[in-house]
PDB file of C-alpha atoms and ligand atoms in Angstrom:
ATOM      1  CA  UNK A   1     293.329  14.259  -3.360  1.00 62.00           C
ATOM      2  CA  UNK A   2     296.779  15.736  -3.996  1.00 76.00           C
ATOM      3  CA  UNK A   3     299.770  13.536  -4.697  1.00 94.00           C
ATOM      4  CA  UNK A   4     303.079  13.738  -2.844  1.00 97.00           C
ATOM      5  CA  UNK A   5     305.861  15.450  -4.829  1.00 98.00           C
ATOM      6  CA  UNK A   6     308.783  13.155  -5.650  1.00 98.00           C
ATOM      7  CA  UNK A   7     312.370  13.623  -6.809  1.00 98.00           C
ATOM      8  CA  UNK A   8     311.166  12.734 -10.336  1.00 98.00           C
ATOM      9  CA  UNK A   9     308.784  15.727 -10.276  1.00 98.00           C
ATOM     10  CA  UNK A  10     311.609  18.033  -9.193  1.00 98.00           C
ATOM     11  CA  UNK A  11     313.943  16.705 -11.900  1.00 98.00           C
ATOM     12  CA  UNK A  12     311.214  17.231 -14.479  1.00 98.00           C
ATOM     13  CA  UNK A  13     310.890  20.826 -13.252  1.00 98.00           C
ATOM     14  CA  UNK A  14     314.643  21.307 -13.831  1.00 98.00           C
ATOM     15  CA  UNK A  15     314.428  19.930 -17.355  1.00 98.00           C
ATOM     16  CA  UNK A  16     311.340  22.010 -18.165  1.00 98.00           C
ATOM     17  CA  UNK A  17     312.983  25.069 -16.574  1.00 97.00           C
ATOM     18  CA  UNK A  18     310.173  25.499 -14.028  1.00 98.00           C
ATOM     19  CA  UNK A  19     311.637  27.086 -10.916  1.00 98.00           C
ATOM     20  CA  UNK A  20     311.411  25.056  -7.682  1.00 98.00           C
ATOM     21  CA  UNK A  21     310.268  26.842  -4.519  1.00 98.00           C
ATOM     22  CA  UNK A  22     311.631  25.584  -1.214  1.00 98.00           C
ATOM     23  CA  UNK A  23     311.287  26.778   2.386  1.00 98.00           C
ATOM     24  CA  UNK A  24     313.185  25.753   5.496  1.00 98.00           C
ATOM     25  CA  UNK A  25     310.773  25.428   8.428  1.00 98.00           C
ATOM     26  CA  UNK A  26     310.529  23.532  11.677  1.00 98.00           C
ATOM     27  CA  UNK A  27     306.967  23.024  12.927  1.00 98.00           C
ATOM     28  CA  UNK A  28     303.531  21.602  12.076  1.00 98.00           C
ATOM     29  CA  UNK A  29     301.658  24.916  11.910  1.00 98.00           C
ATOM     30  CA  UNK A  30     304.146  26.659   9.619  1.00 98.00           C
ATOM     31  CA  UNK A  31     304.487  23.538   7.439  1.00 98.00           C
ATOM     32  CA  UNK A  32     300.714  23.501   6.928  1.00 98.00           C
ATOM     33  CA  UNK A  33     300.769  27.146   5.759  1.00 98.00           C
ATOM     34  CA  UNK A  34     303.799  26.551   3.522  1.00 98.00           C
ATOM     35  CA  UNK A  35     302.031  23.571   1.962  1.00 98.00           C
ATOM     36  CA  UNK A  36     298.836  25.587   1.422  1.00 98.00           C
ATOM     37  CA  UNK A  37     300.953  28.159  -0.448  1.00 98.00           C
ATOM     38  CA  UNK A  38     301.897  25.481  -3.000  1.00 98.00           C
ATOM     39  CA  UNK A  39     305.600  25.320  -2.141  1.00 98.00           C
ATOM     40  CA  UNK A  40     307.365  22.329  -3.792  1.00 98.00           C
ATOM     41  CA  UNK A  41     309.875  21.368  -1.121  1.00 98.00           C
ATOM     42  CA  UNK A  42     310.462  21.826   2.609  1.00 99.00           C
ATOM     43  CA  UNK A  43     313.810  21.414   4.316  1.00 99.00           C
ATOM     44  CA  UNK A  44     313.741  20.996   8.069  1.00 98.00           C
ATOM     45  CA  UNK A  45     317.043  22.775   8.593  1.00 98.00           C
ATOM     46  CA  UNK A  46     319.385  22.581  11.552  1.00 98.00           C
ATOM     47  CA  UNK A  47     319.041  26.387  11.607  1.00 98.00           C
ATOM     48  CA  UNK A  48     316.295  25.370  14.064  1.00 98.00           C
ATOM     49  CA  UNK A  49     319.102  25.396  16.663  1.00 98.00           C
ATOM     50  CA  UNK A  50     319.347  29.168  16.127  1.00 96.00           C
ATOM     51  CA  UNK A  51     315.825  30.204  15.151  1.00 96.00           C
ATOM     52  CA  UNK A  52     313.856  27.870  17.451  1.00 97.00           C
ATOM     53  CA  UNK A  53     316.264  27.185  20.314  1.00 97.00           C
ATOM     54  CA  UNK A  54     318.194  30.486  20.300  1.00 96.00           C
ATOM     55  CA  UNK A  55     321.752  29.128  20.057  1.00 97.00           C
ATOM     56  CA  UNK A  56     324.379  31.206  18.229  1.00 95.00           C
ATOM     57  CA  UNK A  57     325.211  28.413  15.761  1.00 97.00           C
ATOM     58  CA  UNK A  58     323.607  25.301  14.255  1.00 98.00           C
ATOM     59  CA  UNK A  59     325.946  22.947  16.152  1.00 98.00           C
ATOM     60  CA  UNK A  60     323.689  22.113  19.159  1.00 98.00           C
ATOM     61  CA  UNK A  61     320.961  20.540  16.967  1.00 98.00           C
ATOM     62  CA  UNK A  62     320.986  16.765  17.519  1.00 98.00           C
ATOM     63  CA  UNK A  63     319.349  13.765  15.857  1.00 98.00           C
ATOM     64  CA  UNK A  64     316.417  13.455  18.264  1.00 98.00           C
ATOM     65  CA  UNK A  65     315.517  17.131  17.824  1.00 98.00           C
ATOM     66  CA  UNK A  66     315.837  17.003  14.030  1.00 98.00           C
ATOM     67  CA  UNK A  67     313.803  13.797  13.678  1.00 99.00           C
ATOM     68  CA  UNK A  68     311.035  15.132  15.953  1.00 98.00           C
ATOM     69  CA  UNK A  69     310.847  18.435  14.033  1.00 99.00           C
ATOM     70  CA  UNK A  70     310.919  16.683  10.649  1.00 99.00           C
ATOM     71  CA  UNK A  71     308.057  14.385  11.701  1.00 99.00           C
ATOM     72  CA  UNK A  72     306.042  17.426  12.845  1.00 99.00           C
ATOM     73  CA  UNK A  73     306.614  19.141   9.498  1.00 99.00           C
ATOM     74  CA  UNK A  74     305.583  15.979   7.637  1.00 98.00           C
ATOM     75  CA  UNK A  75     302.289  15.937   9.604  1.00 98.00           C
ATOM     76  CA  UNK A  76     301.694  19.563   8.564  1.00 98.00           C
ATOM     77  CA  UNK A  77     302.696  19.062   4.922  1.00 98.00           C
ATOM     78  CA  UNK A  78     301.892  15.484   3.856  1.00 98.00           C
ATOM     79  CA  UNK A  79     302.412  16.062   0.107  1.00 98.00           C
ATOM     80  CA  UNK A  80     305.406  18.388  -0.062  1.00 98.00           C
ATOM     81  CA  UNK A  81     308.865  16.980  -0.939  1.00 98.00           C
ATOM     82  CA  UNK A  82     310.543  16.748   2.465  1.00 99.00           C
ATOM     83  CA  UNK A  83     314.247  16.934   3.276  1.00 99.00           C
ATOM     84  CA  UNK A  84     315.694  16.324   6.754  1.00 98.00           C
ATOM     85  CA  UNK A  85     318.937  18.058   7.720  1.00 98.00           C
ATOM     86  CA  UNK A  86     321.632  15.829   9.217  1.00 98.00           C
ATOM     87  CA  UNK A  87     322.965  17.677  12.267  1.00 98.00           C
ATOM     88  CA  UNK A  88     326.560  18.181  13.372  1.00 98.00           C
ATOM     89  CA  UNK A  89     328.274  14.868  14.314  1.00 98.00           C
ATOM     90  CA  UNK A  90     325.440  12.712  12.915  1.00 98.00           C
ATOM     91  CA  UNK A  91     327.480  11.715   9.815  1.00 98.00           C
ATOM     92  CA  UNK A  92     331.077  12.499  10.825  1.00 97.00           C
ATOM     93  CA  UNK A  93     331.966   9.592  13.087  1.00 97.00           C
ATOM     94  CA  UNK A  94     331.488   6.586  10.816  1.00 98.00           C
ATOM     95  CA  UNK A  95     329.780   5.686   7.578  1.00 98.00           C
ATOM     96  CA  UNK A  96     327.624   3.120   9.436  1.00 98.00           C
ATOM     97  CA  UNK A  97     326.381   5.764  11.863  1.00 98.00           C
ATOM     98  CA  UNK A  98     325.663   8.124   8.952  1.00 98.00           C
ATOM     99  CA  UNK A  99     323.487   5.491   7.230  1.00 98.00           C
ATOM    100  CA  UNK A 100     321.638   4.654  10.478  1.00 98.00           C
ATOM    101  CA  UNK A 101     320.993   8.344  11.249  1.00 98.00           C
ATOM    102  CA  UNK A 102     319.973   9.146   7.669  1.00 98.00           C
ATOM    103  CA  UNK A 103     317.559   6.218   7.739  1.00 98.00           C
ATOM    104  CA  UNK A 104     315.851   7.610  10.851  1.00 98.00           C
ATOM    105  CA  UNK A 105     314.697  10.641   8.852  1.00 99.00           C
ATOM    106  CA  UNK A 106     312.954   8.354   6.348  1.00 98.00           C
ATOM    107  CA  UNK A 107     311.571   5.744   8.732  1.00 98.00           C
ATOM    108  CA  UNK A 108     310.650   7.860  11.770  1.00 98.00           C
ATOM    109  CA  UNK A 109     309.878  11.225  10.159  1.00 98.00           C
ATOM    110  CA  UNK A 110     308.650  10.546   6.621  1.00 98.00           C
ATOM    111  CA  UNK A 111     311.435  12.529   4.919  1.00 98.00           C
ATOM    112  CA  UNK A 112     312.306  11.729   1.298  1.00 98.00           C
ATOM    113  CA  UNK A 113     315.897  12.996   1.323  1.00 99.00           C
ATOM    114  CA  UNK A 114     318.599  13.965   3.806  1.00 99.00           C
ATOM    115  CA  UNK A 115     320.917  16.946   3.564  1.00 98.00           C
ATOM    116  CA  UNK A 116     324.610  16.668   4.407  1.00 98.00           C
ATOM    117  CA  UNK A 117     326.968  19.658   4.662  1.00 98.00           C
ATOM    118  CA  UNK A 118     329.698  18.131   2.548  1.00 96.00           C
ATOM    119  CA  UNK A 119     333.416  18.535   1.994  1.00 97.00           C
ATOM    120  CA  UNK A 120     335.536  16.218  -0.153  1.00 97.00           C
ATOM    121  CA  UNK A 121     336.053  14.181   3.050  1.00 96.00           C
ATOM    122  CA  UNK A 122     332.355  13.202   2.944  1.00 97.00           C
ATOM    123  CA  UNK A 123     332.307  11.717  -0.564  1.00 98.00           C
ATOM    124  CA  UNK A 124     332.512   8.159   0.776  1.00 98.00           C
ATOM    125  CA  UNK A 125     329.637   8.879   3.201  1.00 98.00           C
ATOM    126  CA  UNK A 126     327.493  10.352   0.441  1.00 98.00           C
ATOM    127  CA  UNK A 127     328.126   7.282  -1.718  1.00 98.00           C
ATOM    128  CA  UNK A 128     327.302   4.878   1.144  1.00 98.00           C
ATOM    129  CA  UNK A 129     324.114   6.691   2.238  1.00 98.00           C
ATOM    130  CA  UNK A 130     322.855   6.930  -1.315  1.00 98.00           C
ATOM    131  CA  UNK A 131     323.819   3.264  -2.019  1.00 98.00           C
ATOM    132  CA  UNK A 132     321.636   2.384   0.998  1.00 98.00           C
ATOM    133  CA  UNK A 133     318.690   3.848  -0.941  1.00 98.00           C
ATOM    134  CA  UNK A 134     318.570   7.168   0.886  1.00 98.00           C
ATOM    135  CA  UNK A 135     318.513  10.233  -1.382  1.00 98.00           C
ATOM    136  CA  UNK A 136     321.150  12.803  -0.418  1.00 98.00           C
ATOM    137  CA  UNK A 137     321.311  16.553  -0.921  1.00 98.00           C
ATOM    138  CA  UNK A 138     324.929  17.751  -0.737  1.00 98.00           C
ATOM    139  CA  UNK A 139     325.148  21.219   0.833  1.00 98.00           C
ATOM    140  CA  UNK A 140     328.261  23.082  -0.388  1.00 98.00           C
ATOM    141  CA  UNK A 141     329.454  26.694  -0.399  1.00 98.00           C
ATOM    142  CA  UNK A 142     328.925  28.255   3.044  1.00 97.00           C
ATOM    143  CA  UNK A 143     328.532  25.349   5.483  1.00 97.00           C
ATOM    144  CA  UNK A 144     327.317  26.656   8.862  1.00 96.00           C
ATOM    145  CA  UNK A 145     328.424  23.493  10.707  1.00 97.00           C
ATOM    146  CA  UNK A 146     332.055  24.463   9.895  1.00 95.00           C
ATOM    147  CA  UNK A 147     331.914  27.706  11.905  1.00 94.00           C
ATOM    148  CA  UNK A 148     334.590  26.336  14.256  1.00 93.00           C
ATOM    149  CA  UNK A 149     337.132  25.934  11.432  1.00 93.00           C
ATOM    150  CA  UNK A 150     336.396  29.117   9.460  1.00 92.00           C
ATOM    151  CA  UNK A 151     335.552  31.608  12.241  1.00 93.00           C
ATOM    152  CA  UNK A 152     333.102  33.630  10.170  1.00 91.00           C
ATOM    153  CA  UNK A 153     331.226  33.201   6.911  1.00 93.00           C
ATOM    154  CA  UNK A 154     331.788  35.094   3.665  1.00 93.00           C
ATOM    155  CA  UNK A 155     330.560  34.658   0.096  1.00 95.00           C
ATOM    156  CA  UNK A 156     332.083  31.592  -1.580  1.00 95.00           C
ATOM    157  CA  UNK A 157     333.755  31.210  -4.995  1.00 97.00           C
ATOM    158  CA  UNK A 158     334.244  34.924  -5.592  1.00 97.00           C
ATOM    159  CA  UNK A 159     337.664  34.325  -7.200  1.00 97.00           C
ATOM    160  CA  UNK A 160     338.318  32.058 -10.179  1.00 98.00           C
ATOM    161  CA  UNK A 161     340.573  29.486  -8.448  1.00 98.00           C
ATOM    162  CA  UNK A 162     338.043  28.968  -5.659  1.00 97.00           C
ATOM    163  CA  UNK A 163     335.236  28.858  -8.210  1.00 98.00           C
ATOM    164  CA  UNK A 164     337.066  26.039 -10.058  1.00 98.00           C
ATOM    165  CA  UNK A 165     337.429  24.128  -6.755  1.00 98.00           C
ATOM    166  CA  UNK A 166     333.722  24.504  -5.995  1.00 98.00           C
ATOM    167  CA  UNK A 167     332.674  23.419  -9.504  1.00 98.00           C
ATOM    168  CA  UNK A 168     334.880  20.324  -9.158  1.00 98.00           C
ATOM    169  CA  UNK A 169     333.496  19.600  -5.675  1.00 98.00           C
ATOM    170  CA  UNK A 170     329.914  19.883  -6.997  1.00 98.00           C
ATOM    171  CA  UNK A 171     330.681  17.414  -9.787  1.00 98.00           C
ATOM    172  CA  UNK A 172     332.373  15.003  -7.350  1.00 98.00           C
ATOM    173  CA  UNK A 173     329.270  15.131  -5.126  1.00 98.00           C
ATOM    174  CA  UNK A 174     327.041  14.189  -8.038  1.00 98.00           C
ATOM    175  CA  UNK A 175     329.396  11.378  -9.124  1.00 98.00           C
ATOM    176  CA  UNK A 176     329.339  10.074  -5.520  1.00 98.00           C
ATOM    177  CA  UNK A 177     325.549   9.809  -5.710  1.00 98.00           C
ATOM    178  CA  UNK A 178     324.160  13.145  -4.443  1.00 98.00           C
ATOM    179  CA  UNK A 179     320.647  13.476  -5.842  1.00 98.00           C
ATOM    180  CA  UNK A 180     320.461  17.229  -5.293  1.00 98.00           C
ATOM    181  CA  UNK A 181     322.828  20.098  -4.477  1.00 98.00           C
ATOM    182  CA  UNK A 182     322.267  23.064  -2.203  1.00 98.00           C
ATOM    183  CA  UNK A 183     324.580  26.015  -2.804  1.00 98.00           C
ATOM    184  CA  UNK A 184     324.765  28.486   0.072  1.00 98.00           C
ATOM    185  CA  UNK A 185     326.298  31.950  -0.322  1.00 98.00           C
ATOM    186  CA  UNK A 186     327.990  31.161  -3.658  1.00 98.00           C
ATOM    187  CA  UNK A 187     328.763  33.857  -6.263  1.00 98.00           C
ATOM    188  CA  UNK A 188     325.823  33.777  -8.653  1.00 98.00           C
ATOM    189  CA  UNK A 189     328.008  33.354 -11.776  1.00 98.00           C
ATOM    190  CA  UNK A 190     329.474  30.147 -10.330  1.00 98.00           C
ATOM    191  CA  UNK A 191     326.109  28.851  -9.069  1.00 98.00           C
ATOM    192  CA  UNK A 192     324.749  29.267 -12.599  1.00 98.00           C
ATOM    193  CA  UNK A 193     327.669  27.321 -14.098  1.00 98.00           C
ATOM    194  CA  UNK A 194     327.227  24.467 -11.595  1.00 98.00           C
ATOM    195  CA  UNK A 195     323.476  24.348 -12.306  1.00 98.00           C
ATOM    196  CA  UNK A 196     324.105  24.073 -16.045  1.00 98.00           C
ATOM    197  CA  UNK A 197     326.830  21.420 -15.672  1.00 98.00           C
ATOM    198  CA  UNK A 198     325.144  18.919 -13.337  1.00 98.00           C
ATOM    199  CA  UNK A 199     322.187  16.673 -14.083  1.00 98.00           C
ATOM    200  CA  UNK A 200     320.672  16.969 -10.604  1.00 98.00           C
ATOM    201  CA  UNK A 201     318.475  19.717  -9.158  1.00 98.00           C
ATOM    202  CA  UNK A 202     320.479  22.644  -7.712  1.00 98.00           C
ATOM    203  CA  UNK A 203     318.860  24.792  -5.023  1.00 98.00           C
ATOM    204  CA  UNK A 204     320.167  28.271  -4.243  1.00 98.00           C
ATOM    205  CA  UNK A 205     320.340  29.614  -0.727  1.00 98.00           C
ATOM    206  CA  UNK A 206     321.720  33.090  -1.333  1.00 98.00           C
ATOM    207  CA  UNK A 207     323.448  31.974  -4.549  1.00 98.00           C
ATOM    208  CA  UNK A 208     321.540  34.077  -7.065  1.00 98.00           C
ATOM    209  CA  UNK A 209     318.743  33.463  -9.558  1.00 98.00           C
ATOM    210  CA  UNK A 210     320.498  31.020 -11.912  1.00 98.00           C
ATOM    211  CA  UNK A 211     319.771  27.806  -9.989  1.00 98.00           C
ATOM    212  CA  UNK A 212     316.866  25.367 -10.431  1.00 98.00           C
ATOM    213  CA  UNK A 213     315.228  26.501  -7.196  1.00 98.00           C
ATOM    214  CA  UNK A 214     315.396  28.911  -4.283  1.00 98.00           C
ATOM    215  CA  UNK A 215     315.245  28.385  -0.530  1.00 98.00           C
ATOM    216  CA  UNK A 216     314.912  30.768   2.421  1.00 98.00           C
ATOM    217  CA  UNK A 217     314.123  30.011   6.050  1.00 98.00           C
ATOM    218  CA  UNK A 218     310.495  30.632   7.032  1.00 98.00           C
ATOM    219  CA  UNK A 219     311.249  33.076   9.901  1.00 97.00           C
ATOM    220  CA  UNK A 220     313.221  35.299   7.457  1.00 97.00           C
ATOM    221  CA  UNK A 221     310.382  35.212   4.878  1.00 98.00           C
ATOM    222  CA  UNK A 222     307.907  36.215   7.580  1.00 98.00           C
ATOM    223  CA  UNK A 223     310.103  38.955   9.084  1.00 97.00           C
ATOM    224  CA  UNK A 224     310.244  37.186  12.460  1.00 96.00           C
ATOM    225  CA  UNK A 225     313.895  36.778  13.511  1.00 82.00           C
ATOM    226  CA  UNK A 226     315.137  38.360  16.714  1.00 85.00           C
ATOM    227  CA  UNK A 227     318.653  38.598  15.185  1.00 88.00           C
ATOM    228  CA  UNK A 228     319.794  40.243  11.942  1.00 91.00           C
ATOM    229  CA  UNK A 229     319.114  37.936   8.966  1.00 93.00           C
ATOM    230  CA  UNK A 230     321.802  37.293   6.304  1.00 93.00           C
ATOM    231  CA  UNK A 231     322.211  39.713   3.333  1.00 94.00           C
ATOM    232  CA  UNK A 232     320.532  37.268   0.938  1.00 95.00           C
ATOM    233  CA  UNK A 233     317.323  36.894   2.989  1.00 97.00           C
ATOM    234  CA  UNK A 234     314.220  38.862   2.000  1.00 97.00           C
ATOM    235  CA  UNK A 235     311.246  39.473   4.317  1.00 97.00           C
ATOM    236  CA  UNK A 236     307.820  39.266   2.635  1.00 97.00           C
ATOM    237  CA  UNK A 237     305.923  40.333   5.774  1.00 97.00           C
ATOM    238  CA  UNK A 238     306.608  42.078   9.061  1.00 96.00           C
ATOM    239  CA  UNK A 239     305.148  39.446  11.364  1.00 97.00           C
ATOM    240  CA  UNK A 240     307.795  40.104  14.029  1.00 96.00           C
ATOM    241  CA  UNK A 241     306.417  43.594  14.746  1.00 96.00           C
ATOM    242  CA  UNK A 242     302.809  42.419  14.301  1.00 97.00           C
ATOM    243  CA  UNK A 243     303.354  39.487  16.691  1.00 97.00           C
ATOM    244  CA  UNK A 244     304.890  41.767  19.335  1.00 97.00           C
ATOM    245  CA  UNK A 245     301.833  44.051  18.974  1.00 98.00           C
ATOM    246  CA  UNK A 246     299.477  41.080  19.419  1.00 98.00           C
ATOM    247  CA  UNK A 247     301.285  39.888  22.591  1.00 98.00           C
ATOM    248  CA  UNK A 248     301.210  43.444  24.006  1.00 98.00           C
ATOM    249  CA  UNK A 249     297.457  43.724  23.308  1.00 98.00           C
ATOM    250  CA  UNK A 250     296.836  40.333  24.974  1.00 98.00           C
ATOM    251  CA  UNK A 251     298.849  41.424  28.046  1.00 98.00           C
ATOM    252  CA  UNK A 252     296.899  44.683  28.207  1.00 98.00           C
ATOM    253  CA  UNK A 253     293.509  42.881  28.008  1.00 98.00           C
ATOM    254  CA  UNK A 254     294.486  40.344  30.692  1.00 98.00           C
ATOM    255  CA  UNK A 255     295.700  43.113  33.008  1.00 98.00           C
ATOM    256  CA  UNK A 256     292.582  45.213  32.447  1.00 98.00           C
ATOM    257  CA  UNK A 257     290.388  42.064  32.912  1.00 98.00           C
ATOM    258  CA  UNK A 258     288.903  42.512  29.450  1.00 98.00           C
ATOM    259  CA  UNK A 259     290.051  38.977  28.536  1.00 98.00           C
ATOM    260  CA  UNK A 260     288.648  36.363  28.890  1.00 98.00           C
ATOM    261  CA  UNK A 261     285.124  37.593  28.126  1.00 97.00           C
ATOM    262  CA  UNK A 262     281.930  35.551  27.974  1.00 97.00           C
ATOM    263  CA  UNK A 263     282.613  34.478  24.375  1.00 97.00           C
ATOM    264  CA  UNK A 264     285.854  32.774  25.438  1.00 98.00           C
ATOM    265  CA  UNK A 265     284.543  31.058  28.617  1.00 98.00           C
ATOM    266  CA  UNK A 266     282.652  27.826  29.354  1.00 98.00           C
ATOM    267  CA  UNK A 267     279.465  27.746  31.483  1.00 97.00           C
ATOM    268  CA  UNK A 268     277.700  25.156  33.609  1.00 98.00           C
ATOM    269  CA  UNK A 269     274.515  23.684  32.158  1.00 98.00           C
ATOM    270  CA  UNK A 270     271.108  25.294  33.023  1.00 97.00           C
ATOM    271  CA  UNK A 271     270.135  24.820  36.695  1.00 97.00           C
ATOM    272  CA  UNK A 272     273.527  23.277  37.612  1.00 98.00           C
ATOM    273  CA  UNK A 273     274.880  26.394  39.393  1.00 98.00           C
ATOM    274  CA  UNK A 274     271.935  26.294  41.782  1.00 98.00           C
ATOM    275  CA  UNK A 275     272.376  22.533  42.358  1.00 98.00           C
ATOM    276  CA  UNK A 276     276.083  23.029  43.060  1.00 98.00           C
ATOM    277  CA  UNK A 277     275.294  25.750  45.610  1.00 98.00           C
ATOM    278  CA  UNK A 278     272.883  23.349  47.347  1.00 98.00           C
ATOM    279  CA  UNK A 279     275.540  20.588  47.422  1.00 98.00           C
ATOM    280  CA  UNK A 280     278.142  22.990  48.831  1.00 98.00           C
ATOM    281  CA  UNK A 281     275.546  24.202  51.402  1.00 97.00           C
ATOM    282  CA  UNK A 282     274.765  20.683  52.634  1.00 97.00           C
ATOM    283  CA  UNK A 283     278.510  19.861  52.903  1.00 97.00           C
ATOM    284  CA  UNK A 284     279.029  23.055  54.965  1.00 96.00           C
ATOM    285  CA  UNK A 285     276.150  22.102  57.318  1.00 96.00           C
ATOM    286  CA  UNK A 286     277.459  18.536  57.697  1.00 95.00           C
ATOM    287  CA  UNK A 287     280.903  19.881  58.703  1.00 93.00           C
ATOM    288  CA  UNK A 288     279.489  22.253  61.387  1.00 88.00           C
TER     289      UNK A 288
HETATM  290  O1  KIV B   1     319.505  24.887   8.145  1.00 56.85           O
HETATM  291  C1  KIV B   1     318.897  25.440   7.213  1.00 56.85           C
HETATM  292  O2  KIV B   1     317.779  25.940   7.341  1.00 56.85           O
HETATM  293  C2  KIV B   1     319.573  25.478   5.918  1.00 56.85           C
HETATM  294  C3  KIV B   1     319.041  26.446   4.920  1.00 56.85           C
HETATM  295  C4  KIV B   1     319.514  27.812   5.251  1.00 56.85           C
HETATM  296  C5  KIV B   1     319.409  26.048   3.552  1.00 56.85           C
HETATM  297  O3  KIV B   1     320.529  24.782   5.715  1.00 56.85           O
END
C-alpha cells in the first residue's frame, strides 16, 4: 500500500534538494496515469477553462466545475499531493466566501491545498484561509486571471525594480501564511533568489530550473493542445497528431463497416436466436 504524499514530504524534499515534480491535469484517466508515473503533486488548474472547455481565458471556470474536476482527479490519484485552483471571483468578494470556497476543495474533493492567484490585496485572504486550517499556495508572477487588467502576458521581474517588488511580494505571502509559492513566467534569476530566501516549497511554471519543483499542464506535456502552447512548455509526446490519426482510422473503419467486428460484439446464448424467431413468428400469426 502506498501512502499519500503530504506537505511535510514536500518540505523535506526542498530541504534535501530533491526536485518536486508536479502536473496540472483535470480528469480521472489522466490523473491515474500521472500517479502511475510517480509524480509528487497534481494541481487541478483553472486552465481547464481553456484546455477542457475551449474558452480563451481561465475566467469562465467556476467553483462547481473546479470542485467536480478536483474530485475526479483525486479518484484517479488517491496518493498524490493534490491542489485545487480557486477560480476567478471565488476569493475576491469577501474573506468569508474565500474560506467557504477553499473548504469545498478539501471537504468535497479531497484536495490538500488550494491555489490563489495573489496580489498584495489578497494578503488578508491568504491569512484567513490558512488560519482556517486550509493550506494555501500563492500564485505570483504571471496571473492569468488578471488578463482583463494587463491585456497580455509577458515575462515577469525582468528588470531589477520589478524583481525587488516580486521578491517582497513573495516574502509577504509567506508571512501571511502561504504554505507554498507558484511562480509563473518569472525571470529565472529572480525565481532562484525567491526559492533560496523563503522557507516554503517554490514551484516553477516557466520560471527556470532554480526552484524546488516544476509544473506543466498535462495537455502540453502530451503534445495535445489545439492552440499554441506558451514558450516555457515542452511536449514529451505527440499525442495530438496520434489521436487525430486514431479518430480518422476509427471513422474509416465505421464507414467501411469493418468496425464493429465479431470480437467487439455481443451474441445471444446458444439456441436463443431460434427461440426468438419462433416467438416473433407466433406474434405475427396472432396479429394476422
Ligand atoms: O491553471 C493552471 O493549470 C495553472 C498552471 C499553469 C500552474 O495555474
